[in-house]
XYZ file of C-alpha atoms in Angstrom:
604
model
C 103.475 48.723 -175.796
C 103.727 47.264 -179.283
C 100.677 45.933 -181.033
C 101.535 43.628 -183.940
C 101.728 40.094 -185.160
C 104.233 38.529 -182.836
C 107.414 37.262 -184.451
C 109.440 37.019 -181.290
C 109.407 33.227 -180.962
C 110.776 32.894 -184.463
C 108.464 30.064 -185.358
C 104.685 29.976 -185.694
C 102.957 26.746 -184.832
C 100.298 26.746 -187.543
C 100.133 26.747 -191.314
C 97.771 28.373 -193.752
C 94.526 27.001 -195.171
C 95.028 24.375 -197.836
C 98.817 24.447 -197.711
C 99.689 22.844 -194.380
C 101.055 19.596 -195.759
C 102.626 21.119 -198.874
C 104.449 23.872 -196.971
C 105.705 21.539 -194.221
C 106.836 18.857 -196.664
C 108.729 21.302 -198.830
C 110.380 22.869 -195.791
C 111.402 19.551 -194.237
C 112.908 18.435 -197.537
C 114.857 21.652 -197.729
C 116.144 21.192 -194.172
C 117.200 17.628 -195.007
C 119.141 18.950 -197.993
C 120.861 21.534 -195.792
C 121.872 18.883 -193.277
C 123.113 16.598 -196.050
C 125.344 19.387 -197.356
C 127.325 19.408 -194.084
C 131.082 19.302 -194.762
C 130.354 19.682 -198.491
C 129.332 23.380 -198.703
C 130.622 26.623 -197.305
C 129.223 26.857 -193.765
C 128.220 30.501 -194.074
C 126.327 30.001 -197.318
C 124.665 26.916 -195.834
C 123.555 28.955 -192.815
C 122.059 31.671 -194.945
C 120.285 29.040 -196.993
C 118.590 27.910 -193.771
C 117.631 31.497 -192.965
C 116.178 31.866 -196.459
C 114.080 28.705 -196.541
C 112.954 29.157 -192.938
C 111.746 32.696 -193.609
C 109.817 31.630 -196.694
C 108.286 28.789 -194.716
C 107.247 31.126 -191.953
C 105.684 33.658 -194.313
C 103.529 30.950 -195.887
C 102.862 29.416 -192.483
C 101.678 32.747 -191.049
C 99.978 34.894 -193.695
C 99.247 37.568 -191.046
C 102.971 37.942 -190.320
C 103.579 38.126 -194.072
C 101.071 40.983 -194.350
C 102.757 42.872 -191.521
C 106.199 42.445 -193.143
C 105.068 43.238 -196.651
C 105.962 39.750 -197.899
C 104.022 39.237 -201.170
C 101.370 36.692 -202.103
C 99.919 35.876 -198.706
C 97.338 38.622 -198.148
C 94.324 36.490 -199.020
C 94.660 33.842 -196.271
C 94.551 33.308 -192.539
C 96.666 30.866 -190.519
C 95.209 27.399 -190.015
C 94.447 27.008 -186.293
C 93.365 23.392 -186.517
C 95.048 20.973 -184.089
C 96.410 19.000 -187.019
C 98.217 22.082 -188.365
C 99.433 23.071 -184.918
C 100.928 19.643 -184.306
C 102.529 19.668 -187.722
C 103.940 23.124 -187.132
C 105.607 21.941 -183.940
C 107.228 19.080 -185.834
C 108.596 21.658 -188.293
C 110.151 23.565 -185.399
C 111.864 20.398 -184.171
C 113.171 19.800 -187.705
C 114.545 23.325 -187.634
C 116.390 22.621 -184.381
C 117.965 19.480 -185.890
C 119.093 21.589 -188.843
C 120.693 24.412 -186.909
C 122.464 21.931 -184.681
C 124.139 20.461 -187.765
C 126.363 23.541 -188.110
C 129.922 23.937 -186.916
C 129.882 27.349 -185.274
C 133.691 27.647 -185.344
C 133.630 27.653 -189.158
C 131.399 30.743 -189.316
C 132.443 34.371 -189.566
C 132.074 36.528 -186.449
C 128.911 38.140 -187.812
C 127.407 34.781 -188.708
C 128.296 33.377 -185.307
C 125.978 35.972 -183.843
C 123.283 35.110 -186.378
C 123.727 31.435 -185.555
C 123.556 32.070 -181.774
C 120.349 34.039 -182.099
C 118.667 31.614 -184.485
C 119.618 28.641 -182.293
C 118.503 30.395 -179.080
C 115.131 31.262 -180.623
C 114.660 27.740 -181.937
C 115.494 26.127 -178.619
C 113.140 28.481 -176.834
C 110.366 27.609 -179.306
C 110.885 23.865 -178.782
C 110.889 24.330 -175.011
C 107.614 26.212 -175.335
C 105.997 23.121 -176.835
C 105.563 21.589 -173.398
C 103.032 24.355 -172.567
C 99.628 24.359 -174.354
C 99.827 27.992 -175.448
C 97.455 27.416 -178.356
C 94.532 26.596 -175.995
C 94.665 30.148 -174.586
C 93.630 31.617 -177.955
C 91.653 34.608 -176.671
C 91.820 37.138 -173.915
C 91.011 40.833 -173.646
C 94.436 41.741 -175.076
C 94.910 39.098 -177.760
C 93.149 36.893 -180.228
C 90.567 36.954 -183.005
C 88.303 39.798 -181.736
C 91.225 42.254 -181.869
C 93.539 40.714 -184.437
C 91.109 40.143 -187.325
C 89.776 43.743 -187.578
C 93.302 45.139 -187.059
C 94.661 43.010 -189.847
C 91.943 43.976 -192.269
C 92.395 47.645 -191.335
C 96.115 47.638 -192.164
C 95.911 45.614 -195.401
C 96.924 47.438 -198.594
C 94.028 48.846 -200.670
C 95.308 50.507 -203.805
C 94.243 48.133 -206.623
C 91.532 45.582 -207.455
C 93.711 42.659 -206.301
C 94.076 44.254 -202.851
C 90.313 44.424 -202.482
C 89.928 40.831 -203.668
C 92.436 39.859 -200.947
C 90.314 41.629 -198.343
C 87.214 39.812 -199.618
C 89.073 36.501 -199.411
C 90.043 37.185 -195.830
C 86.494 38.209 -194.956
C 85.327 34.884 -196.450
C 87.841 33.081 -194.292
C 86.607 34.478 -191.003
C 83.948 31.788 -190.323
C 86.589 28.993 -190.535
C 88.858 31.006 -188.261
C 86.023 31.480 -185.756
C 85.188 27.756 -185.738
C 88.845 26.754 -185.267
C 89.217 29.263 -182.435
C 86.089 27.936 -180.711
C 87.400 24.367 -181.075
C 90.682 25.407 -179.375
C 88.853 27.150 -176.568
C 86.575 24.107 -176.061
C 89.622 21.870 -175.842
C 91.072 24.264 -173.263
C 87.852 24.038 -171.241
C 87.974 20.255 -171.265
C 91.543 20.247 -169.987
C 91.200 23.113 -167.504
C 93.598 25.281 -169.533
C 91.673 28.566 -169.409
C 92.439 32.179 -168.484
C 91.061 33.832 -165.361
C 87.413 34.867 -165.649
C 87.463 38.510 -164.427
C 89.860 39.975 -167.041
C 87.702 38.462 -169.783
C 84.541 40.263 -168.692
C 84.595 42.516 -171.827
C 85.756 39.970 -174.428
C 82.261 39.033 -175.596
C 81.466 42.758 -175.931
C 84.573 43.203 -178.109
C 82.959 40.766 -180.511
C 79.406 42.086 -180.329
C 80.758 45.600 -180.968
C 81.751 44.389 -184.415
C 78.297 42.952 -185.263
C 76.482 45.459 -187.454
C 73.032 45.115 -189.068
C 74.026 47.440 -191.899
C 77.224 45.951 -193.383
C 78.631 49.300 -194.478
C 78.648 50.547 -190.889
C 81.250 47.992 -189.802
C 84.881 49.167 -189.658
C 85.838 45.908 -191.432
C 84.272 47.298 -194.616
C 85.563 50.865 -194.226
C 87.877 50.519 -197.242
C 84.841 49.815 -199.420
C 83.360 53.210 -198.628
C 86.082 55.194 -200.366
C 88.153 53.674 -203.187
C 91.369 55.043 -204.625
C 91.186 56.400 -208.196
C 93.234 53.351 -209.300
C 90.108 51.193 -208.948
C 87.611 51.707 -211.800
C 84.023 52.671 -210.889
C 82.580 49.434 -212.279
C 84.939 47.384 -210.134
C 84.130 49.523 -207.115
C 80.448 48.680 -207.411
C 81.163 44.938 -207.858
C 83.565 44.807 -204.930
C 81.255 46.761 -202.634
C 78.340 44.479 -203.325
C 80.501 41.428 -202.769
C 81.747 42.844 -199.438
C 78.237 43.570 -198.250
C 77.152 40.055 -199.168
C 80.032 38.276 -197.505
C 79.657 40.343 -194.351
C 75.917 39.748 -194.086
C 75.948 36.090 -195.127
C 79.184 34.826 -193.566
C 81.027 37.231 -191.261
C 78.121 38.479 -189.131
C 76.719 34.984 -188.414
C 80.239 33.790 -187.457
C 80.767 36.756 -185.127
C 77.382 36.126 -183.539
C 78.378 32.500 -183.036
C 81.646 33.524 -181.371
C 79.886 36.126 -179.253
C 77.365 33.658 -177.873
C 80.062 31.029 -177.218
C 82.192 33.488 -175.295
C 79.247 34.961 -173.388
C 77.388 31.795 -172.552
C 79.957 29.014 -172.432
C 83.555 30.104 -172.305
C 83.872 33.100 -169.976
C 81.427 31.676 -167.344
C 83.561 28.545 -167.165
C 86.965 30.231 -166.962
C 88.839 29.909 -163.709
C 88.487 32.053 -160.602
C 92.238 31.879 -159.789
C 94.464 34.557 -161.336
C 98.026 33.272 -161.200
C 99.618 31.135 -163.885
C 100.903 28.817 -161.146
C 97.307 27.582 -160.808
C 97.521 25.960 -164.274
C 99.032 22.477 -164.774
C 102.829 22.900 -164.826
C 102.032 26.558 -164.303
C 105.045 27.646 -162.320
C 107.479 26.159 -164.813
C 105.421 27.801 -167.535
C 105.777 31.150 -165.795
C 109.551 30.691 -165.450
C 109.706 30.053 -169.194
C 107.721 33.235 -169.814
C 110.132 35.224 -167.686
C 113.110 33.969 -169.691
C 111.312 34.511 -172.955
C 110.183 38.080 -172.329
C 113.109 39.440 -170.296
C 115.887 37.479 -172.098
C 117.549 37.127 -168.678
C 118.089 34.262 -166.253
C 116.694 36.221 -163.295
C 114.284 34.311 -160.989
C 110.882 35.531 -159.965
C 112.152 36.254 -156.449
C 115.073 38.279 -157.755
C 112.778 40.313 -160.010
C 110.315 40.872 -157.178
C 113.065 42.297 -154.983
C 114.429 44.537 -157.753
C 110.904 45.891 -158.114
C 110.618 46.668 -154.412
C 113.927 48.571 -154.503
C 112.861 50.546 -157.557
C 109.491 51.408 -156.071
C 111.251 52.839 -153.014
C 113.714 54.866 -155.110
C 111.132 56.337 -157.449
C 108.764 57.158 -154.598
C 111.486 59.381 -153.162
C 111.598 61.288 -156.458
C 107.827 61.692 -156.358
C 108.050 63.156 -152.897
C 110.568 65.716 -154.187
C 108.119 66.866 -156.888
C 105.289 67.078 -154.344
C 107.473 69.342 -152.210
C 108.546 71.394 -155.254
C 104.914 72.358 -156.066
C 104.223 73.060 -152.369
C 101.359 70.643 -152.163
C 99.859 70.631 -148.676
C 99.295 66.946 -148.044
C 101.016 63.558 -148.263
C 101.848 61.689 -151.442
C 98.543 59.770 -151.413
C 96.647 63.029 -151.244
C 98.793 64.395 -154.054
C 97.794 61.362 -156.181
C 94.146 62.231 -155.485
C 94.706 65.877 -156.485
C 96.346 64.850 -159.759
C 93.501 62.424 -160.576
C 90.663 64.875 -159.890
C 91.839 68.426 -160.674
C 90.027 69.571 -163.869
C 93.038 71.536 -165.119
C 94.822 68.284 -165.838
C 92.258 66.916 -168.317
C 90.990 67.626 -171.795
C 87.300 67.954 -172.526
C 87.233 66.302 -175.935
C 88.927 63.402 -177.711
C 90.114 65.752 -180.460
C 91.938 67.915 -177.895
C 93.647 64.873 -176.393
C 94.845 63.653 -179.803
C 96.006 67.148 -180.733
C 97.950 67.292 -177.506
C 99.756 64.075 -178.365
C 100.452 65.272 -181.884
C 101.928 68.507 -180.579
C 104.282 66.615 -178.271
C 105.426 64.441 -181.166
C 106.065 67.499 -183.343
C 108.203 68.954 -180.574
C 110.098 65.699 -180.141
C 111.011 65.155 -183.825
C 113.565 68.012 -184.188
C 115.267 67.075 -180.920
C 116.283 63.602 -182.178
C 119.457 64.834 -183.860
C 120.829 65.668 -180.415
C 120.688 62.029 -179.451
C 121.172 60.058 -182.714
C 123.505 60.352 -185.664
C 121.354 58.285 -188.049
C 117.591 58.501 -188.218
C 115.041 56.384 -190.108
C 112.858 57.672 -192.950
C 109.632 55.915 -192.082
C 106.819 58.315 -190.991
C 104.340 57.777 -188.180
C 100.944 59.120 -187.135
C 98.853 59.543 -183.988
C 95.314 58.084 -184.110
C 92.667 56.922 -181.564
C 92.331 53.367 -180.290
C 89.349 51.710 -182.078
C 86.107 52.141 -180.198
C 85.316 48.409 -180.003
C 88.318 47.690 -177.793
C 88.948 51.029 -176.019
C 87.323 50.001 -172.751
C 89.554 46.996 -172.197
C 92.962 48.104 -173.449
C 95.689 50.250 -171.957
C 96.392 53.950 -172.350
C 98.242 53.601 -175.639
C 100.108 51.252 -177.960
C 102.224 51.400 -181.087
C 101.542 49.547 -184.339
C 104.741 49.142 -186.390
C 104.978 50.262 -189.962
C 106.666 48.498 -192.858
C 108.590 50.001 -195.733
C 108.063 46.854 -197.809
C 104.313 47.019 -197.222
C 104.186 50.798 -197.731
C 102.706 51.336 -194.284
C 103.513 54.019 -191.752
C 103.790 53.352 -188.029
C 100.947 54.463 -185.798
C 100.785 55.595 -182.168
C 97.284 54.645 -180.899
C 96.050 56.857 -178.033
C 93.080 55.755 -175.919
C 90.362 58.445 -175.858
C 87.898 56.451 -173.772
C 87.015 58.004 -170.376
C 88.867 61.306 -170.782
C 88.932 61.845 -167.026
C 91.384 58.929 -166.784
C 93.797 60.496 -169.354
C 95.710 63.264 -167.481
C 97.819 65.760 -169.383
C 100.773 65.249 -167.057
C 101.352 61.694 -168.350
C 101.290 62.566 -172.021
C 104.892 63.600 -172.605
C 106.340 60.424 -171.148
C 103.816 58.253 -173.023
C 104.405 59.940 -176.383
C 108.160 59.565 -176.043
C 107.696 55.879 -175.271
C 105.300 54.991 -178.072
C 106.546 57.286 -180.849
C 109.955 58.923 -180.808
C 112.546 58.274 -179.558
C 110.763 55.114 -178.410
C 109.007 52.394 -180.366
C 108.623 54.095 -183.688
C 112.271 55.142 -183.885
C 113.643 51.772 -182.834
C 111.368 49.675 -185.078
C 111.648 51.984 -188.061
C 115.412 51.733 -187.811
C 115.192 47.930 -187.612
C 113.111 47.992 -190.777
C 115.903 49.863 -192.605
C 118.947 47.931 -191.456
C 120.799 46.414 -194.401
C 122.611 43.081 -194.222
C 120.691 41.304 -191.506
C 118.733 38.048 -192.058
C 114.986 38.666 -192.007
C 114.483 36.916 -188.674
C 116.720 39.549 -187.034
C 115.234 42.465 -188.924
C 111.834 41.594 -187.454
C 113.100 40.342 -184.093
C 110.956 41.346 -181.119
C 112.986 40.585 -177.977
C 110.657 42.210 -175.482
C 113.365 43.028 -172.937
C 115.198 45.031 -175.591
C 112.169 46.554 -177.396
C 110.151 47.577 -174.336
C 113.304 48.373 -172.403
C 114.172 50.855 -175.117
C 110.672 52.323 -174.911
C 111.002 52.975 -171.175
C 114.611 54.184 -171.513
C 113.318 56.649 -174.141
C 111.045 58.204 -171.540
C 114.118 59.016 -169.463
C 115.612 60.916 -172.439
C 112.847 63.483 -172.214
C 114.855 65.802 -169.995
C 117.685 65.882 -172.542
C 115.110 66.749 -175.228
C 113.607 69.712 -173.376
C 110.593 67.919 -171.941
C 109.443 67.644 -168.299
C 110.073 71.354 -167.728
C 106.744 71.464 -165.928
C 106.990 69.649 -162.566
C 103.657 67.914 -163.149
C 105.014 66.412 -166.411
C 108.104 65.354 -164.505
C 105.804 63.667 -162.018
C 104.114 62.006 -164.962
C 107.498 60.591 -166.114
C 108.110 59.319 -162.562
C 104.604 57.852 -162.512
C 105.306 55.905 -165.697
C 108.644 54.695 -164.339
C 106.921 53.725 -161.109
C 104.278 51.953 -163.142
C 106.965 49.691 -164.671
C 108.633 49.147 -161.306
C 105.316 48.135 -159.772
C 104.952 45.560 -162.539
C 108.037 43.708 -161.268
C 106.361 43.358 -157.875
C 102.792 42.749 -159.050
C 103.479 40.315 -161.921
C 105.707 38.091 -159.832
C 103.333 38.503 -156.887
C 100.368 37.221 -158.916
C 102.059 34.417 -160.788
C 104.734 33.198 -158.352
C 103.613 34.311 -154.885
C 99.881 33.668 -154.894
C 98.740 37.301 -154.798
C 95.061 38.014 -155.386
C 93.903 40.476 -158.024
C 92.774 42.890 -155.336
C 96.101 42.762 -153.555
C 97.802 43.654 -156.802
C 95.379 46.556 -157.389
C 95.898 47.860 -153.818
C 99.727 47.739 -154.185
C 99.405 49.678 -157.417
C 97.100 52.284 -155.853
C 99.414 52.822 -152.948
C 102.400 53.653 -155.109
C 101.200 55.287 -158.323
C 99.085 58.267 -159.238
C 97.278 56.532 -162.088
C 93.491 56.371 -162.170
C 91.579 53.354 -160.868
C 90.400 52.454 -164.376
C 93.964 52.406 -165.682
C 95.212 50.425 -162.694
C 92.465 47.810 -163.100
C 93.074 47.419 -166.836
C 96.816 47.129 -166.180
C 96.516 44.459 -163.519
C 94.160 42.500 -165.755
C 96.741 42.739 -168.507
C 99.440 41.264 -166.211
C 97.085 38.444 -165.295
C 96.595 37.248 -168.906
C 100.107 38.076 -170.151
C 102.329 36.499 -167.480
C 105.892 37.808 -167.576
C 105.467 40.263 -170.472
C 105.314 43.329 -168.218
C 108.602 42.428 -166.554
C 110.548 43.235 -169.688
C 110.130 47.017 -169.551
C 111.929 47.841 -166.319
C 114.559 45.146 -166.615
C 115.378 46.289 -170.130
C 115.550 49.949 -169.105
C 117.790 49.165 -166.154
C 120.159 47.244 -168.471
C 120.313 50.083 -170.977
C 121.044 52.620 -168.255
C 123.680 50.299 -166.831
C 125.330 49.999 -170.262
C 125.279 53.774 -170.817
C 126.866 54.401 -167.422
C 129.473 51.722 -168.089
C 130.371 53.195 -171.473
C 130.486 56.766 -170.153
C 132.778 55.785 -167.286
C 135.115 53.685 -169.452
C 135.361 56.180 -172.293
C 135.363 59.462 -170.409
C 135.831 62.342 -172.891
C 135.596 59.837 -175.764
C 132.046 58.906 -174.896
C 129.616 60.139 -177.523
C 125.952 59.598 -176.629
C 124.809 59.647 -180.251
C 127.271 56.952 -181.231
C 126.257 54.893 -178.219
C 122.565 55.086 -179.167
C 123.382 54.203 -182.800
C 125.324 51.158 -181.593
C 122.268 50.069 -179.568
C 119.769 50.574 -182.381
C 121.466 49.933 -185.741
C 122.256 46.260 -185.024
C 118.636 45.217 -184.489
C 116.973 43.856 -181.348
C 119.095 41.527 -179.217
C 118.661 39.515 -176.026
C 119.934 41.599 -173.179
C 122.860 39.235 -172.358
C 124.111 39.469 -175.942
C 123.573 43.229 -176.046
C 125.719 43.511 -172.882
C 128.627 41.747 -174.578
C 128.224 43.742 -177.762
C 128.497 47.036 -175.895
C 131.582 45.766 -174.101
C 133.109 45.102 -177.515
C 132.057 48.538 -178.725
C 133.649 50.188 -175.695
C 136.937 48.338 -176.406
C 136.912 49.513 -180.039
C 136.180 53.115 -179.027
C 139.033 53.111 -176.526
C 141.606 52.392 -179.217
C 140.372 55.025 -181.696
């Protein structure tokens, strides 16, 4: 799973403090100029002019995204989450759609036709999304201010005085962000647009875990504890005192305000239903989420049935492993053995992290067997922050940025070590690090010649499909030699197959939370804590979890198609490079691109 500022929808719906009107007005004027130049300018240059002005607009509109991407000059601000800014941002998106529709696709080069198709698709999806009040669901246990603000501050650059002044400015902006978030949540309460109550049981604690009496004990001020030598000692003292003051006088009271609101008003009044279909226009909303995340036209029923077939197939593989290790008992008993046998667990967090780092070190030299071109960007393995570890999944990946000078990081959850079995670690490391998320996103960061919106594209079916497909490459990399690790790989594949059944069950078929948990327990060897956290994730992120398995199945289908069509000409490394070195794509477009690649390989 990737943890970052989401750029998938192409357009944010808010603008930054103090610049909402100015940024929107400038952008709309630029769009009008681009439309007016129709039939007067080269169509390709006109298209790239739109890409340029739209990207600049977005970076000002979403300073957090700018920080992630390494775009300069925006590190001191937060997005404006006021309703006025949100409404204005939606108008900007509609202006963008008018602009892209002014182009004559036939006059574009083949490469620009693809750029046009993607930009138009993303814009149309963003406009369609406007019918759903997404902004009113501003917080859940997976998303929102309690997680995003500390994460953003933690990854901000800190090498010179200006960097620290930017951090101070963002700290000073937290109270306004808190108040705007509370206003959105209150509006959601008044309209009945709220998330289910049960998954949010730890959200208030996420906030209170960041409230510290001593300001220098908060992770938000960790960069003020140890300065680089590039910051003079006098400036260090000044900046540290300023940070302590802004935390004590502004940040801590704001966090206390948010904590009390969530604990006393918001969470108690969230809904008892769990499916998105219970919300106004909820089923249509869910169908939109399916299309957005999977980049397919599959229906909820079709996906549900694919999931049932996959569960049956993978279960057969699990039975084979159980027989291989001569376990005396049925598969359910084998699950229990794997969850409780002490040999499968580490005793300390440090041992768990070292285990993951060892797997990654063994994976790195195997990559040349599968890829011709590799990225330069490094990555590390670190623990999930303590303030969120109870409510988040087993692991996630935070992308790096060459422009920002930031490495990628694989975050491993060290909470409740008896729910972190060794046999799942190889599959998980391959998914989150290499050849999974880190490899794919680091490559995307280094592709030359793509417009920025493609370089940072996050089509979930492609990105998470690649992560799950990467798990299946473990056998070709020398992993899963131990049958228990092979069972771990099957468990993770089963986990993603179960999602197809459970997610559609909850949001399209009226399943209860308990029914989803029971189905999960019956078919996977994961611990109850992991299962509960996972089901709660599906409840608040409708449709997102469907992308993994559907993307993996498409990639395996494309590989089999290419291998069959090319025979002795098929080169796995070239196939993987074709998948990765063109950036993320919707699955339907990727399908056609691989068909074209197969045709070109056949004539070589």
